[in-house]
XYZ file of C-alpha atoms in Angstrom:
606
model
C 0.000 0.000 0.000
C 1.311 3.435 -0.926
C 0.241 6.430 1.101
C 0.335 9.867 -0.503
C 0.872 12.798 1.823
C 0.551 15.985 -0.186
C 1.464 19.248 1.541
C 0.377 22.032 -0.805
C 0.975 25.231 1.080
C 4.182 27.163 1.455
C 4.579 27.732 5.166
C 7.438 28.472 7.564
C 9.419 25.437 8.610
C 11.476 26.940 11.395
C 9.413 27.646 14.536
C 9.504 24.228 16.202
C 9.910 25.383 19.824
C 8.249 28.584 21.030
C 9.495 30.942 23.671
C 8.462 29.934 27.162
C 5.862 32.252 28.554
C 3.792 32.974 31.635
C 0.799 35.253 31.208
C -2.143 36.511 33.304
C -5.360 34.498 33.566
C -7.405 34.346 30.336
C -4.487 35.487 28.177
C -3.197 32.911 25.734
C 0.323 32.132 24.519
C 0.314 30.033 21.369
C 2.911 27.390 20.584
C 2.665 26.970 16.848
C 3.967 23.724 15.403
C 4.713 23.622 11.649
C 1.644 22.465 9.723
C 1.514 18.868 8.680
C -0.028 17.087 5.729
C -2.825 18.901 3.905
C -4.161 15.971 1.927
C -3.770 12.226 1.938
C -4.134 9.802 -0.918
C -4.019 6.091 -0.339
C -4.018 3.341 -2.902
C -6.401 0.512 -2.141
C -8.190 -2.454 -3.589
C -10.675 -1.788 -6.387
C -13.670 -2.434 -4.141
C -12.495 0.120 -1.601
C -11.795 2.657 -4.337
C -15.277 2.212 -5.741
C -16.686 2.814 -2.296
C -14.973 6.213 -2.399
C -13.651 6.130 1.143
C -10.572 4.697 2.824
C -9.586 4.202 6.449
C -6.807 6.468 7.616
C -5.077 7.414 10.849
C -2.381 9.933 11.716
C -0.715 11.143 14.906
C 0.520 14.749 15.117
C 3.039 15.323 17.905
C 4.348 18.537 19.455
C 6.788 19.336 22.257
C 6.146 23.006 23.043
C 7.636 22.933 26.593
C 5.647 25.981 27.703
C 6.007 27.001 31.325
C 3.021 28.590 33.018
C 2.691 30.349 36.306
C -0.010 30.608 38.931
C -3.366 31.996 37.771
C -2.388 31.922 34.125
C -3.558 30.303 30.895
C -1.435 28.944 28.062
C -2.289 27.199 24.822
C -0.563 25.357 22.003
C -1.614 24.326 18.527
C -0.967 21.509 16.099
C -2.219 21.387 12.541
C -3.815 18.224 11.212
C -3.742 18.104 7.453
C -5.715 14.947 6.724
C -9.399 15.422 6.103
C -11.271 12.518 7.665
C -14.722 12.174 9.172
C -13.092 11.643 12.581
C -14.568 8.459 13.926
C -11.721 8.335 16.444
C -9.582 10.868 18.293
C -7.108 10.243 21.099
C -5.319 13.024 22.993
C -1.858 12.197 24.350
C -0.773 14.624 27.046
C 2.204 15.207 29.320
C 1.320 18.094 31.627
C 3.622 18.720 34.592
C 2.153 20.312 37.730
C 2.295 19.458 41.454
C -1.504 19.393 41.771
C -3.725 18.485 38.833
C -6.686 19.699 40.884
C -5.647 23.250 39.957
C -5.881 22.614 36.222
C -8.640 23.082 33.651
C -7.695 21.524 30.322
C -9.678 21.883 27.107
C -9.203 20.705 23.530
C -10.737 22.677 20.661
C -11.302 21.447 17.105
C -10.732 23.504 13.934
C -14.465 24.257 13.830
C -14.267 25.806 17.298
C -15.945 23.009 19.239
C -14.375 22.821 22.699
C -14.309 19.772 24.959
C -13.182 19.794 28.587
C -10.570 17.116 29.171
C -10.130 17.730 32.895
C -11.868 20.260 35.165
C -9.810 20.493 38.358
C -10.120 16.754 38.887
C -7.784 14.604 40.990
C -6.844 17.156 43.602
C -3.614 16.431 45.435
C -2.237 14.206 42.654
C 0.668 15.558 40.548
C 0.762 15.830 36.762
C -1.870 15.123 34.129
C -1.013 12.575 31.463
C -2.955 10.844 28.691
C -4.087 9.147 26.618
C -7.643 10.470 26.663
C -10.148 8.940 24.254
C -12.246 11.822 22.926
C -13.669 9.952 19.941
C -17.284 10.311 20.992
C -16.920 13.980 21.895
C -15.561 14.911 18.433
C -17.357 12.309 16.300
C -18.171 13.623 12.830
C -15.940 16.695 13.073
C -13.692 17.661 10.153
C -10.189 16.820 11.335
C -8.269 19.183 9.076
C -7.003 22.424 10.563
C -5.660 23.755 13.846
C -6.342 21.863 17.063
C -5.761 23.874 20.215
C -5.093 22.681 23.729
C -5.678 25.225 26.472
C -4.397 24.846 30.028
C -5.700 27.102 32.789
C -3.838 27.042 36.087
C -6.401 28.163 38.650
C -3.990 27.687 41.540
C -2.475 30.723 43.208
C 1.011 29.354 43.897
C 2.429 26.466 41.852
C 3.970 26.646 38.401
C 3.762 23.952 35.749
C 4.783 23.002 32.209
C 2.961 21.809 29.111
C 5.737 19.445 28.049
C 4.379 17.542 25.027
C 1.094 16.499 23.504
C -0.337 14.865 20.409
C -3.628 14.223 18.683
C -4.165 10.894 16.924
C -7.031 11.102 14.438
C -8.657 8.235 12.594
C -11.547 7.952 10.229
C -12.202 7.713 6.531
C -10.999 9.914 3.718
C -11.799 10.030 0.046
C -9.955 7.589 -2.145
C -7.432 8.951 -4.582
C -9.293 9.850 -7.790
C -8.636 7.616 -10.758
C -6.947 9.779 -13.428
C -8.982 9.759 -16.628
C -7.194 12.317 -18.776
C -9.969 14.848 -18.240
C -9.674 18.327 -16.723
C -10.156 18.438 -12.955
C -12.380 20.950 -11.203
C -10.461 23.714 -9.456
C -12.956 23.547 -6.602
C -12.201 19.838 -6.140
C -8.467 20.529 -5.960
C -9.020 23.377 -3.511
C -11.161 21.162 -1.291
C -8.667 18.311 -1.287
C -5.616 20.417 -0.590
C -7.154 23.056 1.666
C -6.481 25.947 -0.716
C -8.581 28.977 0.066
C -10.036 31.411 -2.414
C -7.505 34.124 -3.194
C -4.437 32.070 -2.291
C -1.808 31.751 -4.988
C -2.756 28.175 -5.849
C -6.378 28.984 -6.709
C -5.401 32.230 -8.436
C -2.863 30.418 -10.616
C -5.338 27.711 -11.598
C -8.025 30.288 -12.356
C -5.589 32.221 -14.559
C -4.693 29.036 -16.449
C -8.384 28.269 -16.927
C -9.105 31.808 -18.140
C -6.361 31.639 -20.774
C -8.298 28.941 -22.633
C -10.806 31.603 -23.697
C -13.689 29.485 -22.470
C -13.151 29.067 -18.726
C -15.144 26.199 -17.238
C -13.770 26.027 -13.705
C -11.551 23.106 -14.623
C -7.850 22.802 -15.397
C -5.239 20.489 -16.880
C -1.471 20.417 -16.591
C -1.268 21.394 -20.267
C -3.349 24.504 -19.552
C -1.191 25.362 -16.543
C 2.026 24.941 -18.524
C 0.586 26.984 -21.379
C -0.305 29.864 -19.095
C 3.079 29.946 -17.367
C 4.922 29.839 -20.696
C 2.826 32.625 -22.233
C 0.706 34.375 -19.574
C -2.185 36.664 -20.394
C -1.223 38.884 -17.470
C 1.618 39.486 -15.042
C 0.058 37.835 -12.013
C 2.741 35.128 -12.166
C 6.190 35.203 -13.688
C 8.485 32.206 -14.083
C 12.268 32.277 -14.063
C 12.188 31.246 -17.716
C 10.015 34.258 -18.563
C 12.410 36.531 -16.678
C 15.285 35.175 -18.719
C 13.380 35.765 -21.974
C 12.983 39.436 -21.034
C 16.625 39.782 -19.989
C 17.771 38.205 -23.267
C 15.615 40.622 -25.241
C 17.201 43.646 -23.553
C 20.687 42.204 -23.902
C 20.170 41.472 -27.615
C 19.166 45.112 -28.123
C 22.456 46.314 -26.680
C 21.302 46.897 -23.137
C 18.402 49.262 -23.834
C 15.186 48.491 -25.731
C 12.122 50.588 -26.485
C 9.068 49.419 -24.601
C 6.990 49.628 -27.774
C 9.323 47.234 -29.590
C 8.718 44.343 -27.202
C 6.433 41.575 -28.383
C 2.820 42.490 -27.726
C 1.388 40.818 -24.627
C 3.070 40.004 -21.336
C 6.535 40.992 -22.582
C 5.476 44.519 -23.465
C 3.407 44.781 -20.264
C 6.436 43.715 -18.243
C 8.658 46.197 -20.047
C 6.197 49.002 -19.273
C 6.078 48.047 -15.596
C 9.847 47.793 -15.312
C 10.428 51.140 -17.061
C 11.102 52.952 -13.815
C 11.615 56.458 -15.185
C 8.774 56.167 -17.684
C 10.851 57.310 -20.659
C 9.665 54.483 -22.890
C 13.099 52.845 -22.856
C 13.849 49.761 -20.773
C 17.445 49.351 -19.670
C 19.073 46.321 -18.101
C 19.496 48.086 -14.759
C 15.811 49.027 -14.649
C 14.734 45.502 -15.563
C 16.975 43.931 -12.966
C 15.715 46.311 -10.279
C 12.108 45.444 -11.038
C 12.686 41.687 -11.193
C 14.564 41.850 -7.903
C 11.472 43.440 -6.385
C 9.297 40.663 -7.814
C 11.544 37.936 -6.424
C 11.545 39.627 -3.020
C 7.758 39.273 -2.929
C 7.033 42.988 -2.831
C 3.321 43.784 -3.064
C 4.147 46.819 -5.168
C 5.360 44.524 -7.946
C 1.838 43.016 -8.282
C 3.500 39.868 -9.586
C 4.330 36.577 -7.882
C 7.574 34.849 -8.819
C 6.963 31.244 -9.802
C 10.354 29.486 -10.060
C 10.405 26.582 -12.489
C 11.359 24.363 -9.541
C 8.172 25.385 -7.714
C 5.907 25.065 -10.736
C 6.997 21.454 -11.402
C 5.664 19.766 -8.212
C 2.544 21.928 -8.366
C 1.845 20.581 -11.857
C 2.761 17.099 -10.644
C 0.047 17.316 -8.001
C -2.535 18.149 -10.660
C -1.273 15.322 -12.880
C -2.128 12.916 -10.052
C -5.760 13.743 -10.874
C -5.695 14.109 -14.639
C -3.188 11.379 -15.497
C -1.135 13.625 -17.769
C 2.580 13.022 -18.204
C 4.511 13.866 -15.053
C 8.287 13.550 -14.880
C 8.446 14.002 -11.091
C 6.468 10.829 -10.406
C 7.363 7.227 -11.124
C 5.506 4.231 -12.423
C 5.081 1.460 -9.865
C 5.429 2.967 -6.390
C 6.606 0.317 -3.914
C 4.510 -0.960 -1.049
C 4.895 0.687 2.361
C 6.051 3.976 0.880
C 4.902 7.474 1.744
C 4.689 9.960 -1.112
C 5.039 13.593 -0.050
C 4.691 16.605 -2.301
C 6.615 19.625 -1.089
C 6.699 23.043 -2.691
C 9.991 22.321 -4.475
C 10.299 18.515 -4.598
C 8.497 15.185 -4.304
C 9.687 12.570 -1.833
C 9.044 8.844 -1.701
C 9.844 8.108 1.918
C 10.621 4.539 2.856
C 9.165 3.129 6.043
C 10.523 1.666 8.292
C 13.970 2.635 6.914
C 13.313 6.360 7.558
C 15.314 7.394 4.497
C 14.008 8.507 1.105
C 13.396 5.866 -1.523
C 13.925 8.792 -3.861
C 13.593 12.562 -4.106
C 12.588 14.148 -7.410
C 12.804 17.790 -8.438
C 13.525 20.067 -11.380
C 16.604 22.235 -11.805
C 16.558 24.793 -14.604
C 19.271 27.097 -15.864
C 16.767 29.947 -15.589
C 16.232 29.271 -11.878
C 19.993 29.150 -11.278
C 20.412 32.478 -13.074
C 17.536 34.094 -11.170
C 18.489 32.822 -7.718
C 18.412 35.894 -5.443
C 21.464 37.068 -3.583
C 21.607 36.339 0.110
C 20.196 32.796 0.129
C 21.697 31.257 3.264
C 21.890 27.636 4.270
C 20.432 27.161 7.794
C 22.723 25.686 10.403
C 20.372 22.926 11.508
C 18.174 20.204 10.105
C 14.455 19.869 10.834
C 12.276 16.829 11.402
C 9.609 16.752 8.709
C 6.284 17.676 10.358
C 4.438 15.611 7.757
C 6.167 12.450 8.948
C 6.488 13.116 12.658
C 7.545 9.898 14.380
C 7.592 8.094 11.034
C 10.598 10.214 10.030
C 14.126 10.630 11.312
C 15.487 13.079 13.870
C 18.719 15.034 13.862
C 19.860 13.227 16.997
C 19.900 9.950 15.040
C 22.913 11.206 13.077
C 24.868 12.715 15.975
C 28.051 10.750 16.585
C 27.118 8.124 13.990
C 30.130 8.712 11.733
C 27.814 9.411 8.792
C 27.089 12.716 7.071
C 23.567 14.030 6.778
C 23.486 13.547 3.029
C 21.084 15.714 1.050
C 19.216 13.921 -1.712
C 18.134 17.191 -3.255
C 21.330 19.216 -2.674
C 21.193 22.479 -0.794
C 23.128 23.886 -3.770
C 20.139 23.286 -6.037
C 17.854 25.497 -3.936
C 16.501 28.378 -6.000
C 15.521 30.698 -3.139
C 15.472 30.802 0.661
C 12.166 28.976 0.852
C 13.587 26.162 -1.247
C 16.793 26.136 0.811
C 14.861 25.829 4.080
C 12.822 22.988 2.620
C 15.989 21.123 1.603
C 16.985 20.960 5.284
C 14.048 18.723 6.165
C 15.285 15.340 7.323
C 12.877 13.652 4.906
C 15.398 14.824 2.264
C 18.361 13.349 4.149
C 20.036 9.936 4.307
C 23.227 8.713 6.037
C 26.212 8.929 3.681
C 29.841 8.220 4.473
C 32.020 11.342 4.411
C 34.193 9.517 1.860
C 31.239 9.483 -0.551
C 29.352 12.653 0.370
C 32.357 14.973 0.404
C 34.129 13.604 -2.663
C 32.692 11.795 -5.703
C 29.078 12.462 -4.719
C 29.857 16.155 -4.270
C 31.548 16.179 -7.652
C 28.522 14.581 -9.299
C 26.161 17.106 -7.692
C 28.226 20.070 -8.810
C 28.700 18.642 -12.297
C 24.933 18.241 -12.691
C 24.396 21.792 -11.429
C 27.002 23.101 -13.871
C 25.723 21.064 -16.825
C 22.217 22.438 -16.382
C 23.611 25.973 -16.572
C 25.994 25.212 -19.399
C 23.293 23.763 -21.646
C 20.669 26.337 -20.558
C 18.386 23.372 -20.103
C 15.986 21.903 -17.567
C 17.005 18.818 -15.625
C 14.594 16.431 -13.964
C 16.518 14.672 -11.204
C 15.854 11.553 -9.134
C 18.154 10.782 -6.201
C 17.826 8.019 -3.644
C 19.299 5.143 -1.688
C 19.302 1.385 -2.270
C 20.003 -1.619 -0.079
C 21.954 -4.154 -2.142
C 24.154 -7.133 -1.369
C 27.505 -7.673 -3.193
C 25.655 -9.406 -6.047
C 23.260 -6.496 -6.536
C 20.341 -8.363 -4.969
C 18.085 -6.857 -2.302
C 19.883 -6.822 1.022
C 18.290 -9.069 3.681
C 16.765 -7.128 6.547
C 19.077 -8.691 9.117
C 22.126 -7.428 7.202
C 21.157 -3.759 7.137
C 23.260 -1.245 9.039
C 21.417 1.168 11.296
C 22.113 4.380 13.159
C 20.165 6.054 15.935
C 20.396 7.733 19.281
C 21.905 5.560 22.023
C 22.710 2.841 19.512
C 19.072 2.139 18.649
C 18.233 0.852 15.166
C 16.273 3.826 13.893
C 17.627 4.974 10.500
C 18.823 2.410 7.955
C 22.072 3.107 6.064
C 21.773 2.518 2.295
C 24.559 0.496 0.710
C 24.352 2.584 -2.493
C 23.104 5.948 -3.688
C 21.856 6.725 -7.175
C 21.257 9.799 -9.275
C 19.294 9.736 -12.524
C 19.009 12.898 -14.618
C 16.953 13.741 -17.689
C 18.207 16.932 -19.354
C 15.956 18.770 -21.785
C 17.940 21.187 -23.956
C 16.515 24.422 -25.401
C 16.128 22.843 -28.860
C 13.999 20.040 -27.422
C 16.784 17.458 -27.437
C 16.836 15.212 -24.402
C 19.661 13.241 -22.815
C 19.682 11.002 -19.749
C 22.380 9.645 -17.482
C 22.569 7.726 -14.199
C 25.127 6.799 -11.552
C 25.033 4.199 -8.792
C 27.716 4.772 -6.160
C 28.678 2.599 -3.192
C 28.238 4.140 0.260
C 31.559 2.959 1.704
C 34.278 4.362 3.922
C 37.148 3.110 1.735
C 36.348 5.380 -1.234
C 39.070 7.726 -2.592
C 39.262 11.234 -1.139
C 42.263 12.422 -3.157
C 42.927 16.101 -3.818
C 43.155 15.457 -7.567
C 40.233 14.630 -9.782
C 41.607 11.379 -11.169
C 40.410 8.950 -8.517
C 36.992 10.537 -8.200
C 36.431 10.725 -11.947
C 37.510 7.102 -12.272
C 35.081 6.086 -9.522
C 32.252 7.898 -11.309
C 33.170 6.352 -14.664
C 33.181 2.887 -13.121
C 29.777 3.407 -11.544
C 27.937 4.962 -14.456
C 24.889 2.881 -15.401
C 22.011 3.114 -17.821
C 18.677 4.365 -16.512
C 17.227 1.008 -17.557
C 19.676 -0.814 -15.284
C 18.964 1.554 -12.417
C 15.199 1.123 -12.811
C 15.612 -2.630 -12.554
C 17.287 -2.151 -9.167
C 14.904 0.536 -7.925
C 11.821 -1.326 -9.111
C 10.178 1.797 -10.521
C 9.923 3.534 -13.884
C 11.764 6.773 -13.110
C 10.851 8.751 -16.225
C 7.480 7.178 -16.880
C 6.139 10.262 -18.671
C 8.565 9.855 -21.573
C 7.170 8.529 -24.820
C 7.948 4.877 -25.434
C 10.442 5.497 -28.230
C 12.260 8.258 -26.327
C 12.285 6.183 -23.177
C 13.768 3.144 -24.901
C 16.503 5.208 -26.541
C 17.442 7.507 -23.660
C 17.299 4.989 -20.858
C 19.426 2.396 -22.613
C 22.420 4.711 -23.046
C 25.203 4.445 -20.482
C 27.497 7.353 -21.378
C 25.788 10.212 -23.241
C 28.013 12.997 -24.543
C 27.458 16.685 -23.911
C 29.146 18.963 -26.402
C 29.143 22.656 -27.095
C 29.322 24.111 -23.601
C 32.011 26.337 -22.126
C 34.311 23.711 -20.604
C 36.723 26.211 -19.106
C 33.941 27.875 -17.160
C 32.269 24.647 -16.066
C 35.286 22.622 -15.080
C 33.705 19.954 -12.909
C 31.152 19.135 -15.615
C 34.011 18.906 -18.130
C 35.742 16.341 -15.922
C 32.746 14.019 -15.880
C 31.709 14.611 -19.498
C 35.049 15.432 -21.184
C 35.425 16.723 -24.711
C 35.734 14.057 -27.426
C 39.259 12.619 -27.565
C 40.134 13.484 -23.936
C 39.572 11.813 -20.595
C 39.240 14.960 -18.509
C 41.199 13.348 -15.682
C 44.430 15.092 -16.617
C 43.046 18.246 -14.968
C 43.408 18.973 -11.278
C 40.263 19.148 -9.192
C 38.989 22.738 -9.121
C 37.578 24.211 -5.914
C 34.100 22.859 -5.256
C 31.357 25.325 -4.434
C 30.227 23.409 -1.399
C 26.774 23.983 0.068
C 25.827 20.435 1.032
């Protein structure tokens, strides 16, 4: 069974522990935990699918650690993303206080219904702990949204602490719709994913629908792609569109008359960016305006839609329509969780707690438009969508393994994307000998090649568990890491990267690597050993798919798929090899090996 956890909204990922607070009676201090899943799809037997509903349960955990004083009230929130009819709800609670008889504890649902969990009961007994079965009290409620626990300390002396709590919801949710190639109603998508009217998701879909000339309240991926490539307005602007406008100004010698731009969005953009209103758009003016757009300024009246953000959004819609989708695979394995983030899709393997794979798009336009000042955070975050099903940073501490990004931090197109890359659902244990050497070289070479070709790369990265013969590794032979020596996170024996590059002329090329995750790998200061290791571990996509058990580029046409995925060593010619030195080492010019060069400095972000 494959569970799909789709998180559609772009929300902050950082505030995991609020400031401790003590406030007067009836005032409330909120401990906001990052929102969790906003929709859940689950594959099931045909009979269940026809019934239209599926059983589902999820536990959302928080550790706010809020102190409260005498005669004060505190509260904390968790966000449940799954939308079930709530036939069951259990509250787990760890509330520290010397006398539970002083405490009034209430739980409120997203609709505002409030249920008293304890009303000064058990006087003289310390602490209040769960679980509390509140299934009957909240039966039939919509589970999705913010659940709030409120603790009132009516005592006049003692202090206490709301240490941790969780809500475990269960019920039935709609089955995943069967894609039929037909447009999907925007209202249906909004209902499933919790998108509200006026949010960017519904506005983007409405704009794509309007571009058809006969809007019907429905949308397809083709309509969405068509709008983003040639918008009727400037409500949304992709990195590719920004590059088109920059190229037009550059081709004109650095200044171009607004009236000479192509009629439509390009001329409208030129008019908006013409800061001094003289009818001439210069490169400095254009850059200043686009910088404002990318900063999210309301005055720009335009929302930046990086290509990397548009791809998983379209992928989510393709789940409904069945259109070609390069970020999804054919044949998802059993016991996998499929998460859709704002900038990537993740197939998370349970109980290994490492990604089966992470897919995302990297475009040369996004790289060129990446704003200045994007900073890699210093810490990693547990994925709120996975909770206890995911890994924790403590599992890696002292393990001897790096926290290896599957989607590299380097490939982040903005700060939001960078923050998302630090989720531990995007991380797997890699040896330093792999992560900091050949793997790093492969990541940088892919990043450089995408720029050099001015193309768009669809990238799958993940871990495998293989024995020396390339067979699935028996469970009892897996290596594990975890806090206090517990077996919590499995260590893959190999890591793979498969890349499909689409060039500006429509040409496509694919390549794949499968590298061993060992501590005896070369870490030389010259490129020779690392290049040799990469050459020895280059495989065809076909071979990799046989090991992964999934069709990685299922959206390719049959003839293209057969040709591209059978090739082991595609060539890439015509790019500036002196500028992109790491890429030139891995894909050398014809007649050279590339290994005679010394290893250039690596722009390390991962």
